[in-house]
XYZ file of C-alpha atoms in Angstrom:
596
model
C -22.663 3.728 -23.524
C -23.756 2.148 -20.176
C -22.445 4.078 -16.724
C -20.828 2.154 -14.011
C -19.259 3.642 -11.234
C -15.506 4.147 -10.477
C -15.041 0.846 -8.268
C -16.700 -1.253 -11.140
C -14.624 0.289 -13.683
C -11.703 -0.904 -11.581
C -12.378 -4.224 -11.872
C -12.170 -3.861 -15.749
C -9.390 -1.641 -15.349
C -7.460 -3.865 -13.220
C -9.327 -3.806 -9.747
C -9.482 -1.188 -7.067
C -9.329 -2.074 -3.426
C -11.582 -1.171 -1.138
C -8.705 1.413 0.717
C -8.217 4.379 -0.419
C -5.672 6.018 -1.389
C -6.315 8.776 0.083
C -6.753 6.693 3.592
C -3.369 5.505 3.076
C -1.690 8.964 2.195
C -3.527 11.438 4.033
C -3.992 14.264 1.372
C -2.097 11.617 -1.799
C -5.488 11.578 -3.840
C -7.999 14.256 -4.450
C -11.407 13.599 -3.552
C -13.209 11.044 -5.980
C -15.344 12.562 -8.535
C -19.005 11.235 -9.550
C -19.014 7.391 -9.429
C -20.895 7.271 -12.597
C -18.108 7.512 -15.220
C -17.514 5.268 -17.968
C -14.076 3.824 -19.244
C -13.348 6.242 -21.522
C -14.389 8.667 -19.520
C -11.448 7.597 -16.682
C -9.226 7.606 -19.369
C -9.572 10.982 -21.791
C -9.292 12.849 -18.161
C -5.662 13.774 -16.515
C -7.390 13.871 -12.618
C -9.235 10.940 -13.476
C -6.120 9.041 -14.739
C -4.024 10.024 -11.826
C -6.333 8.770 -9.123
C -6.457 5.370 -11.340
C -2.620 5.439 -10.894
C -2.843 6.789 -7.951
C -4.997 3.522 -6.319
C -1.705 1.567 -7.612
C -0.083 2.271 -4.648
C -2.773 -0.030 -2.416
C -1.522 -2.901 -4.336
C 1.673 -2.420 -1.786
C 1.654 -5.042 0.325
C 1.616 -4.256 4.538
C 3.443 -7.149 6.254
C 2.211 -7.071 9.668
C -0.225 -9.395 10.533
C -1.434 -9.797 7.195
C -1.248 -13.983 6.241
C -4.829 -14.298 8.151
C -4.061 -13.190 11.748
C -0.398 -13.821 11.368
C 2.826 -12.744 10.258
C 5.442 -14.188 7.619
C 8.288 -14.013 9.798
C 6.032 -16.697 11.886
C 6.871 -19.231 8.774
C 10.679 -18.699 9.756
C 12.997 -19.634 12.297
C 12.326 -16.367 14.011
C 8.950 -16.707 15.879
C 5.943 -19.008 16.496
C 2.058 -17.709 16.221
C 0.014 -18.431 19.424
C -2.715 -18.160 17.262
C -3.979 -22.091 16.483
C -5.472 -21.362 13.761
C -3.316 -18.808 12.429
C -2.232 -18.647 8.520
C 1.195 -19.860 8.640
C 0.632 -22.539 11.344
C -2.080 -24.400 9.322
C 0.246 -23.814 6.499
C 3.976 -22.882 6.264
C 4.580 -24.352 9.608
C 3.845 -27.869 8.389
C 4.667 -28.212 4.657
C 1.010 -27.676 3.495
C 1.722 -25.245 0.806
C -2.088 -25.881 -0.586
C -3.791 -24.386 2.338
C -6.123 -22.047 1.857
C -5.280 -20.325 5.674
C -2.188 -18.709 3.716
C -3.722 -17.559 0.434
C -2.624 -13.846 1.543
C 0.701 -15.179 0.807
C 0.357 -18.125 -1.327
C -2.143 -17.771 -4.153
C -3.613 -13.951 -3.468
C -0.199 -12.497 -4.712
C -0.465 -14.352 -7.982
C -4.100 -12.661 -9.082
C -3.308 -9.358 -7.042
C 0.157 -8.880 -8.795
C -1.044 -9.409 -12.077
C -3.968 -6.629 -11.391
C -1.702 -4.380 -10.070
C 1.089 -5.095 -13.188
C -2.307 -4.634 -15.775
C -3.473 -1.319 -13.923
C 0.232 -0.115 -14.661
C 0.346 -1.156 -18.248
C -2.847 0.805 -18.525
C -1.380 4.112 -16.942
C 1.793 3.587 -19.164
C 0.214 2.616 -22.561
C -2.480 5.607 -22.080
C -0.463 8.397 -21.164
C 2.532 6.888 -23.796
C -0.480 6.882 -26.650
C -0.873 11.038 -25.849
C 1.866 11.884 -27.824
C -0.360 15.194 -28.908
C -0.674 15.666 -25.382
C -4.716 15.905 -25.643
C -4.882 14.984 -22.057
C -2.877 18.323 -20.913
C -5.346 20.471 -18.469
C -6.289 23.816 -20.059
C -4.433 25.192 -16.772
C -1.395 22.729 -16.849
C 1.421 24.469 -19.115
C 3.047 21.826 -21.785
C 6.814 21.757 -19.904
C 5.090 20.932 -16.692
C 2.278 18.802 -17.889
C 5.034 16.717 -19.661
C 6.551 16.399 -16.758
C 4.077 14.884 -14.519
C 3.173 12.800 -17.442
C 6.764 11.652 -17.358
C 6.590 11.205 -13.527
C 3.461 8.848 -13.945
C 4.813 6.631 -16.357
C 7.925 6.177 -14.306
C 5.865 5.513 -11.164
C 3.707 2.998 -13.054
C 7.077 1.404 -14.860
C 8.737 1.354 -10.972
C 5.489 -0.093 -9.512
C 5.247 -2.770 -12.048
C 8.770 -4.316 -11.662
C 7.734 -3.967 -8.194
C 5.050 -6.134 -8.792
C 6.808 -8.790 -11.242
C 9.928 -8.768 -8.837
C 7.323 -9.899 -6.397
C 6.036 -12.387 -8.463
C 9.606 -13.823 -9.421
C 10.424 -14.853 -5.768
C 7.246 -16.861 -5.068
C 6.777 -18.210 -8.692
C 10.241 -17.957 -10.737
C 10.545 -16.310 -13.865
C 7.118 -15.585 -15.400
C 5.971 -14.539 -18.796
C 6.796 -10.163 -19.218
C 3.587 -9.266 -20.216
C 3.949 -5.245 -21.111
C 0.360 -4.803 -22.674
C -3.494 -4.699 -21.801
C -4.235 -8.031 -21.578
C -8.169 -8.814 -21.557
C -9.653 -9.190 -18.032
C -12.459 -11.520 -19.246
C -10.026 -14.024 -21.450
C -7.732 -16.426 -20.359
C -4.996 -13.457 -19.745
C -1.551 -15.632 -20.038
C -3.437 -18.750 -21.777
C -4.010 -16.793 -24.747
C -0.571 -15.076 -26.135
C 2.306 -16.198 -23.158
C 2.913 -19.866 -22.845
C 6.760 -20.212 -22.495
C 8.441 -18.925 -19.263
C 11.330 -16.757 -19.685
C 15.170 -17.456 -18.126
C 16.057 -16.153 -15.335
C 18.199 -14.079 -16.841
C 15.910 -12.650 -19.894
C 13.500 -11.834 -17.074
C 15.525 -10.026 -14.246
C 17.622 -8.333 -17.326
C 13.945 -6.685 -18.057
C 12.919 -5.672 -14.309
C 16.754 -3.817 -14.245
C 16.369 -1.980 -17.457
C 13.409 -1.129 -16.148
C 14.498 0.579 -13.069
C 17.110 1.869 -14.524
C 15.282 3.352 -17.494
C 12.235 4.902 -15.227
C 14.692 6.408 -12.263
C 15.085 9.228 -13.793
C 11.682 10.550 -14.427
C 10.446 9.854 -10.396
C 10.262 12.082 -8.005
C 13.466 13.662 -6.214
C 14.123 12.507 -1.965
C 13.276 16.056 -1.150
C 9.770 15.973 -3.310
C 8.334 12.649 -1.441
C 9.183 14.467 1.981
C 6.543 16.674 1.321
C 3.320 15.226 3.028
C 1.637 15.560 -0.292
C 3.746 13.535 -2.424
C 4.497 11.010 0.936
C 5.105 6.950 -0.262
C 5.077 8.128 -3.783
C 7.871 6.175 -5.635
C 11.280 8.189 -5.598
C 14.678 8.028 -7.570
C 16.133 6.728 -4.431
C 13.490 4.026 -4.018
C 13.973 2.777 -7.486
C 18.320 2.891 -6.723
C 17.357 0.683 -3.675
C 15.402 -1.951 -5.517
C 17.814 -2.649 -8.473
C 20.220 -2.512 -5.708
C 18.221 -5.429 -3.456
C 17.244 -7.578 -6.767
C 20.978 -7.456 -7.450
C 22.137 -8.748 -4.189
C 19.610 -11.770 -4.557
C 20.816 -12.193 -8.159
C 24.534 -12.235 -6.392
C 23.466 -15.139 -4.091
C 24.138 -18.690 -4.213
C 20.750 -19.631 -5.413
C 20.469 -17.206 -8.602
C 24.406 -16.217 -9.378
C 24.467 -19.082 -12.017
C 21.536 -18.037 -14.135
C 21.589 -14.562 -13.172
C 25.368 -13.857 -14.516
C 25.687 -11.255 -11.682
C 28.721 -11.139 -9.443
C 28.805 -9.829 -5.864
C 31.386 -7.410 -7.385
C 28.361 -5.835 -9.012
C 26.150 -6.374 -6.258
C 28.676 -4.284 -4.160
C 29.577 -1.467 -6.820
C 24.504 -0.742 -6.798
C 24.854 -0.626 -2.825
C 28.208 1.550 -3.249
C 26.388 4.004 -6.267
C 23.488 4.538 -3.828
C 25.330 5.932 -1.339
C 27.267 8.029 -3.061
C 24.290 9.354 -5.363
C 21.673 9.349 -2.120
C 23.337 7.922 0.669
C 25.417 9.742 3.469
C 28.166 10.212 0.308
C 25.473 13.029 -1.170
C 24.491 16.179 -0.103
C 20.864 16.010 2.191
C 21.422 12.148 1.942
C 20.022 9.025 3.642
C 21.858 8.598 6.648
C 20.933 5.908 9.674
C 18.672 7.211 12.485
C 20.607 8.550 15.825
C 17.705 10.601 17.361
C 16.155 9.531 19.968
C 12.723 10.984 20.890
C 11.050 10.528 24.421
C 13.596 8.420 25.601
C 12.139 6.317 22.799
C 16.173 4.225 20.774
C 16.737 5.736 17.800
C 16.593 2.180 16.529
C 12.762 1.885 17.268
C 12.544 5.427 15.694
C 14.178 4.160 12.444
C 10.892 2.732 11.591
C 8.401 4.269 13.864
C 9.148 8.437 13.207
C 7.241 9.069 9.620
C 9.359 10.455 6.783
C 7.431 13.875 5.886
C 5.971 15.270 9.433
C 9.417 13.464 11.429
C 11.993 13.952 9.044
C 12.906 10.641 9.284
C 16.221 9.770 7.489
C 16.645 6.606 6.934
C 13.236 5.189 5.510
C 13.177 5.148 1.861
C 9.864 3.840 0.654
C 7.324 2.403 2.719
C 3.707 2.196 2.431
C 1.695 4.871 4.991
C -0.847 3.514 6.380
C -3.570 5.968 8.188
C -3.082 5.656 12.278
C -3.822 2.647 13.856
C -6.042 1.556 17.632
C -6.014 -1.058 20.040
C -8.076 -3.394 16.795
C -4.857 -2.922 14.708
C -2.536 -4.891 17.375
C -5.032 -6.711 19.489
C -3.776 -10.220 17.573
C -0.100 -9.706 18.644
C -0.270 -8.302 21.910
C 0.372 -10.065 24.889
C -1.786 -12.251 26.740
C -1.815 -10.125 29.973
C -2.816 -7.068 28.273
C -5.846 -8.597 26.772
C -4.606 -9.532 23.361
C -3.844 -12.445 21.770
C -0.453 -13.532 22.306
C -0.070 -13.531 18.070
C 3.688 -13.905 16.954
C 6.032 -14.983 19.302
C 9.635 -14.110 18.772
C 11.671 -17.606 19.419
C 14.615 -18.498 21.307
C 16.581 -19.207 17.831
C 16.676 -15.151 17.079
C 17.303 -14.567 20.814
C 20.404 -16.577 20.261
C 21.243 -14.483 17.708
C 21.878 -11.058 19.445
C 25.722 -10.365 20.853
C 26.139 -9.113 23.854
C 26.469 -4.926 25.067
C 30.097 -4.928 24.283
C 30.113 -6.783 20.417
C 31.280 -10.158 21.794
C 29.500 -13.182 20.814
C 27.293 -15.252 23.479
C 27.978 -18.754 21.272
C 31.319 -20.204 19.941
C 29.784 -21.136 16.720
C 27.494 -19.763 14.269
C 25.958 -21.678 10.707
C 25.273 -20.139 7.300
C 21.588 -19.157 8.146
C 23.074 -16.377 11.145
C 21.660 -18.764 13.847
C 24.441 -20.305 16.269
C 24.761 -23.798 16.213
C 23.095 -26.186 18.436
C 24.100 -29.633 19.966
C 20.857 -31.564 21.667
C 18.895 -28.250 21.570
C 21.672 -26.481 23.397
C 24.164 -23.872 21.390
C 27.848 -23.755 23.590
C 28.906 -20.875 25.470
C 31.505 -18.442 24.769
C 32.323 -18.415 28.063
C 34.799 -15.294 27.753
C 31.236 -13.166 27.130
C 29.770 -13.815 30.716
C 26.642 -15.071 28.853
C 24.682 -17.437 31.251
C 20.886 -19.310 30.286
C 20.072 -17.966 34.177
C 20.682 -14.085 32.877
C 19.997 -14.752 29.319
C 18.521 -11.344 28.635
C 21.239 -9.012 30.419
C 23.973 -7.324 28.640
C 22.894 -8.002 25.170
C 22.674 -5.901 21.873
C 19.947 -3.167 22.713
C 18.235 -4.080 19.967
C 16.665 -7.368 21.485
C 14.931 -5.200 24.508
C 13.971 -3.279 21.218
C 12.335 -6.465 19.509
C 11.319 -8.478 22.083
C 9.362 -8.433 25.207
C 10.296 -11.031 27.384
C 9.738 -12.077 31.348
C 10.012 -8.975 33.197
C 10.153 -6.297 30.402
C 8.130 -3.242 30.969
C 4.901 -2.917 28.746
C 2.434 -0.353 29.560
C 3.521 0.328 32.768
C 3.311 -3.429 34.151
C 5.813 -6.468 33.826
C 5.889 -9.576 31.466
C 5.421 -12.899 32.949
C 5.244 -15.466 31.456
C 5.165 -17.558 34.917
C 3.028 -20.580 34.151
C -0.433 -19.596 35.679
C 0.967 -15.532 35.785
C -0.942 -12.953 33.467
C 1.298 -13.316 30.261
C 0.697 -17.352 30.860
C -2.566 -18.287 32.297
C -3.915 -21.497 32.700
C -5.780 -22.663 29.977
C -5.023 -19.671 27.777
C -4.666 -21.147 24.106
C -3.174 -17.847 23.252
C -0.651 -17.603 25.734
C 3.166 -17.500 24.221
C 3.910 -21.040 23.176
C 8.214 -19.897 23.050
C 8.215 -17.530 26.615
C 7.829 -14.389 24.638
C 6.139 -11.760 22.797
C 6.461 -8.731 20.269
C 7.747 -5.474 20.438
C 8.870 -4.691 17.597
C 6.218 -2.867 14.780
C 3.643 -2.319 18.354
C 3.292 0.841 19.256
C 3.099 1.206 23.051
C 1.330 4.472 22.941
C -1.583 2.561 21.556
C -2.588 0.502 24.973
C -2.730 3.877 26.211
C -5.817 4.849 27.924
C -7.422 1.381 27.934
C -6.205 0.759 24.644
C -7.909 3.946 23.349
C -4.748 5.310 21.916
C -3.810 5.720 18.483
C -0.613 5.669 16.384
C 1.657 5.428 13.049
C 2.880 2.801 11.913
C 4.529 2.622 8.522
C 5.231 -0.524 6.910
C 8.959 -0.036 5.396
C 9.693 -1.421 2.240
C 13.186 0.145 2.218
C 15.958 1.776 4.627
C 19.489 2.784 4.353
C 20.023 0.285 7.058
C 19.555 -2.287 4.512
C 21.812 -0.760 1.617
C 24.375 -0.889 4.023
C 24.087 -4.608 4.969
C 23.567 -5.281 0.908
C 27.458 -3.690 0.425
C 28.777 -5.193 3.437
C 27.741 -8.530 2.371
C 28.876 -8.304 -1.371
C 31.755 -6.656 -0.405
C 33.031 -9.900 1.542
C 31.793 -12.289 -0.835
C 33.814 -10.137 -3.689
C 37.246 -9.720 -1.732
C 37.396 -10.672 1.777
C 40.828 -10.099 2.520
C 40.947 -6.708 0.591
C 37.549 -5.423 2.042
C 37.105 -6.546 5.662
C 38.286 -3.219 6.935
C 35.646 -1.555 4.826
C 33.299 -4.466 5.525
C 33.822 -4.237 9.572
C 33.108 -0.353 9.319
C 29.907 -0.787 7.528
C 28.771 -3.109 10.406
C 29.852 -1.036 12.990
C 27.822 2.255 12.170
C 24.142 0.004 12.126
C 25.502 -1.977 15.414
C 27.363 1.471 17.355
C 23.864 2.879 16.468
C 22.130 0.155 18.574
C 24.194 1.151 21.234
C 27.010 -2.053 20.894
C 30.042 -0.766 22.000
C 32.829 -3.088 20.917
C 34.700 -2.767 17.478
C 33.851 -5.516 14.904
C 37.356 -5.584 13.604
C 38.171 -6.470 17.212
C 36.648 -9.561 16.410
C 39.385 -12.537 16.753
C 36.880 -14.758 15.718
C 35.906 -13.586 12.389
C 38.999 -13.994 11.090
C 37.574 -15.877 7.253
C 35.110 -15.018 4.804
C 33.279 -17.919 5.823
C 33.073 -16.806 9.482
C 32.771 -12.914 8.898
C 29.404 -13.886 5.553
C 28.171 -15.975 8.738
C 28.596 -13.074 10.970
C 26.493 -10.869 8.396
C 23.949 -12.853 7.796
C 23.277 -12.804 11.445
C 23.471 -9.172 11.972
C 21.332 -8.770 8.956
C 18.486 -10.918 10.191
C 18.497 -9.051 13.673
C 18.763 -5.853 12.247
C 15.633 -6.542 9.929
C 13.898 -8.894 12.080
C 9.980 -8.881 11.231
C 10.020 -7.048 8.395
C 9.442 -9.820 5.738
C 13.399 -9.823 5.010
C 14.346 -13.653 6.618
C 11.882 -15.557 4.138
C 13.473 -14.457 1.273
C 16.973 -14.068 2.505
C 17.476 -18.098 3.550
C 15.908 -18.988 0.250
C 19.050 -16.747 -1.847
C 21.621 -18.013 0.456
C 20.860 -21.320 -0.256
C 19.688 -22.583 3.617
C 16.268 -22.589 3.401
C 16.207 -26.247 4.487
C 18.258 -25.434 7.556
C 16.424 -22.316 9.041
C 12.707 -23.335 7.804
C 13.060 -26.996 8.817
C 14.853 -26.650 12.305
C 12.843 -27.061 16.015
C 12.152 -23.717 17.408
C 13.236 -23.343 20.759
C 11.417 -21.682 23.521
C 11.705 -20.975 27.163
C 10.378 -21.641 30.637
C 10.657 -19.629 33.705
C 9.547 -21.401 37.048
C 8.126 -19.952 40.010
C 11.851 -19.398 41.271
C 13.111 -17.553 38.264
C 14.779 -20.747 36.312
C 15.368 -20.745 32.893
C 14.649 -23.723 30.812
C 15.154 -24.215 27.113
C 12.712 -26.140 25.345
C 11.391 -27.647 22.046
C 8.280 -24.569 21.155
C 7.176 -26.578 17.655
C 8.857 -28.950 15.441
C 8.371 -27.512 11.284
C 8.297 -29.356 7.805
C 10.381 -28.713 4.716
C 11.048 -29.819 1.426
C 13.257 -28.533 -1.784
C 10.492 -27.805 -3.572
C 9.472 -25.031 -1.357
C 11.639 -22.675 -2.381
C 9.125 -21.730 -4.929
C 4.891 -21.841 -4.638
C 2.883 -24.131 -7.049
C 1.630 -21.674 -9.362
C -2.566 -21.686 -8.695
C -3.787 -25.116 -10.757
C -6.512 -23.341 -12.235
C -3.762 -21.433 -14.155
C -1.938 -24.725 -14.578
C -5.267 -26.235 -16.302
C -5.270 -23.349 -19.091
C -1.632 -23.203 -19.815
C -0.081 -26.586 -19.436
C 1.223 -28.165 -17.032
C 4.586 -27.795 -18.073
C 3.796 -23.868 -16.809
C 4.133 -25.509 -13.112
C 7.117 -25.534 -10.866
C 9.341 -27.878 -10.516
C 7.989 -30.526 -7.543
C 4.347 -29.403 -8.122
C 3.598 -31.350 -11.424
């Protein structure tokens, strides 16, 4: 039989990036072995199968910066990219949902998802097939080998609902393809024609989860540095527990059958079976480190060197340099401006003591605006002229805005100042820029620093917000109390003061779900949670098609609110046209609805 090396025999396999895994994970793979192997060689070996799993794991997407020089929360309501040419501005930003600047997010997920879903089914059917256990190292006793051949088929099973979960939010339901299918045929052309219900095929991802939970790895295993970003129990808890949420929602309830009743009973079985309920459970973040909030350290401090508590999968990247946040650094610092928080999500934050800066707030978390203007709550002391002072800690956190500290200078964003030079395409089109995911330590040393940064697919912060928010849509009346408490631990740990059950003015369900969806946004603001969340609430329209509003400062200090970029949407957004040259084999009726 003919050698080819390891990376070849990925792409037959199911395609191996050009990251390692062991770049990712630190010491997660062994070395590779010879690259000339030959299929069956990959596959009659444990090691050999294990690293092929193993390079799964780099199918995981990493959010920041990643839709070509920009990120996704740039196609919300919550920022603006600097960057002209970025992704999402020659794309998302004005309806063109063909444009080849966003194939990282529109059209690379649909042939990367189905690699990484064949490389599972490859790991699962092999390993399922040695039911004589042939593949058992000579060293490797039979309980534990069956073990860790238990463990990899649960990983593979938890990655590849991972994957098709993925694939249901940009494309719909999609045909549940379990076997090998052939890399060099026309894959779903050939055997799967007819799209599931929604129903038939988010009934399959929970079984799924549900089914491989058991056989992952325990929350104390995947602190060890060796095992770190491996699939967990926990992690596979918090993604039934996020899929049924969504399937809760106004957008999915009807086909989905699921009830925020059950939404609320996942969230509450997580945290009593690894939440702050269990023994050596997930718990929110309260250190702080260097003078450093403990809500920056919630996603900053690692997991397995930190002890992190609150991160519950998250792909580990290796450290990062200046190269890593040059795009989305400010202006002034030599970057290039990159995404731009906006004044909607500045509107969003309270103030210090829990009150609310607005009178009125809409459906999408965002307060409502009259002629570009939201109205006071006068009773707060908010002001435009002192916009930034006394508000929720965790917009100093998230933003950097005129006069923030950054690497020992100040922001500003003066017309013609550092931050906003003349003639500087870059410079911040809204008046600020991002903190939030850059590491400060980095620009250390004329940007010679380096530093972590783990992209964080799950935290108890969120499980928290997922029961708070079912538990009003079940019962408002019989669970604000509980509802109101949840709140309060993730805002007390920003360092809000006031009481949310002090709150006269969330005094309805429709008010107080409002009120959530808010804090939820803020809470996980750039972390690839607001593009998803407006589409299963039902508002996409509202928070993708509204202005974005920016700010101003003069010479003298003045604030001025202005228009930052006008944006495009349509119904048919809320799902992608699946790729037409998949639409050509199958049928057209394969397409989404809008895109025929």
């Amino acid at each position: 039989m003919k050698k080819i090396s390891i990376y070849a025999l990925a792409l037959v396999l199911g395609t191996m990036t050009f990251t390692s895994c062991e770049d990712m994970f630190g010491d997660f793979l062994d070395k590779q072995p010879s690259n000339e192997l030959t299929k069956d060689e990959v596959l009659s070996n444990w090691s050999l199968i294990q690293q092929f799993h193993n390079d799964t794991y780099n199918f995981l997407l990493n959010g920041e910066n990643r839709v070509n020089r920009s990120w996704m929360d740039a196609a919300t309501d919550l920022a603006e990219s600097a960057i002209q040419t970025s992704g999402v501005r020659t794309t998302f930003n004005i309806g063109n949902y063909y444009g080849s600047g966003a194939a990282a997010e529109l059209t690379s997920p649909w042939e990367s998802r189905w690699r990484g879903i064949r490389k599972c089914n490859i790991t699962i059917q092999t390993l399922e097939n040695d039911t004589a256990n042939k593949l058992r190292p000579a060293d490797v006793k039979p309980d534990l080998y069956k073990t860790q051949k238990l463990n990899t088929i649960s990983e593979a099973r938890f990655l590849r609902a991972w994957f098709q979960w993925e694939m249901f939010l940009r494309y719909g339901p999609l045909p549940i393809v379990t076997d090998v299918l052939d890399p060099n045929g026309d894959l779903l052309a050939s055997k799967y024609t007819t799209r599931p219900t929604t129903k038939e095929y988010i009934d399959f991802i929970l079984s799924e989860l549900k089914d491989c939970e058991k056989g992952l790895k325990t929350k104390k295993e995947v602190e060890d540095a060796t095992y770190a970003g491996h699939a967990s129990q926990p992690a596979a808890r918090a993604l039934y527990c996020r899929i049924m949420l969504y399937m809760a929602s106004p957008r999915y309830s009807k086909d989905s059958g699921i009830t925020w009743q059950q939404a609320a009973d996942a969230a509450k079985s997580f945290i009593d079976d690894y939440g702050e309920n269990a023994a050596d459970g997930f718990h929110l973040e309260t250190r702080t480190n260097g003078g450093v909030a403990a809500y920056n350290n919630a996603w900053m401090l690692t997991t397995y060197s930190d002890q992190n508590p609150e991160v519950i999968f998250f792909r580990n990247d290796p450290a990062v340099g200046w190269s890593a946040v040059a795009d989305d650094t400010p202006v002034g610092e030599g970057g290039n401006g990159g995404t731009c928080p906006s004044q909607n999500l500045i509107d969003m934050y309270d103030m210090a003591d829990g009150s609310a800066p607005f009178t009125k707030y809409d459906a999408t978390g965002a307060p409502v605006y009259t002629n570009g203007q939201p109205t006071v709550n006068t009773a707060s002391g908010y002001s435009d002229q002192k916009m930034w002072e006394n508000r929720d800690p965790r917009l100093a956190a998230t933003v950097l805005m005129q006069g923030a500290t950054w690497n020992g200078r100040s922001i500003n964003v003066v017309y013609g100042q550092g931050d906003n030079p003349i003639g500087n395409q870059n410079a911040t089109p809204t008046g600020y820029y991002l903190k939030k995911y850059m590491p400060e330590t980095i620009l250390s040393g004329n940007h010679a620093g380096t530093a972590k940064r783990l992209w964080k697919l799950f935290g108890y912060n969120e499980i928290l917000l997922d029961y708070a928010e079912a538990l009003n849509e079940a019962d408002y009346a019989a669970n604000r109390s509980k509802v109101c408490s949840l709140l309060d631990e993730i805002r007390h740990r920003a360092g809000i003061t006031g009481n949310v059950a002090d709150r006269a003015d969330l005094n309805s369900q429709e008010t107080m779900r409002n009120f959530i969806h808010k804090e939820r946004t803020i809470e996980l603001a750039f972390e690839e949670q607001r593009w998803w969340d407006v589409r299963r609430w039902n508002v996409a329209g509202e928070a993708l098609g509204r202005d974005i509003y920016g700010i101003s400062v003069a010479k003298d200090g003045t604030i001025s609110r202005k228009i930052a970029q006008t944006r495009s949407w349509q119904d048919r957004f809320y799902l992608y046209p699946i790729p037409e040259s998949e639409v050509w084999k199958i049928g057209n009726d394969f397409q989404n609805d809008g895109w025929k």
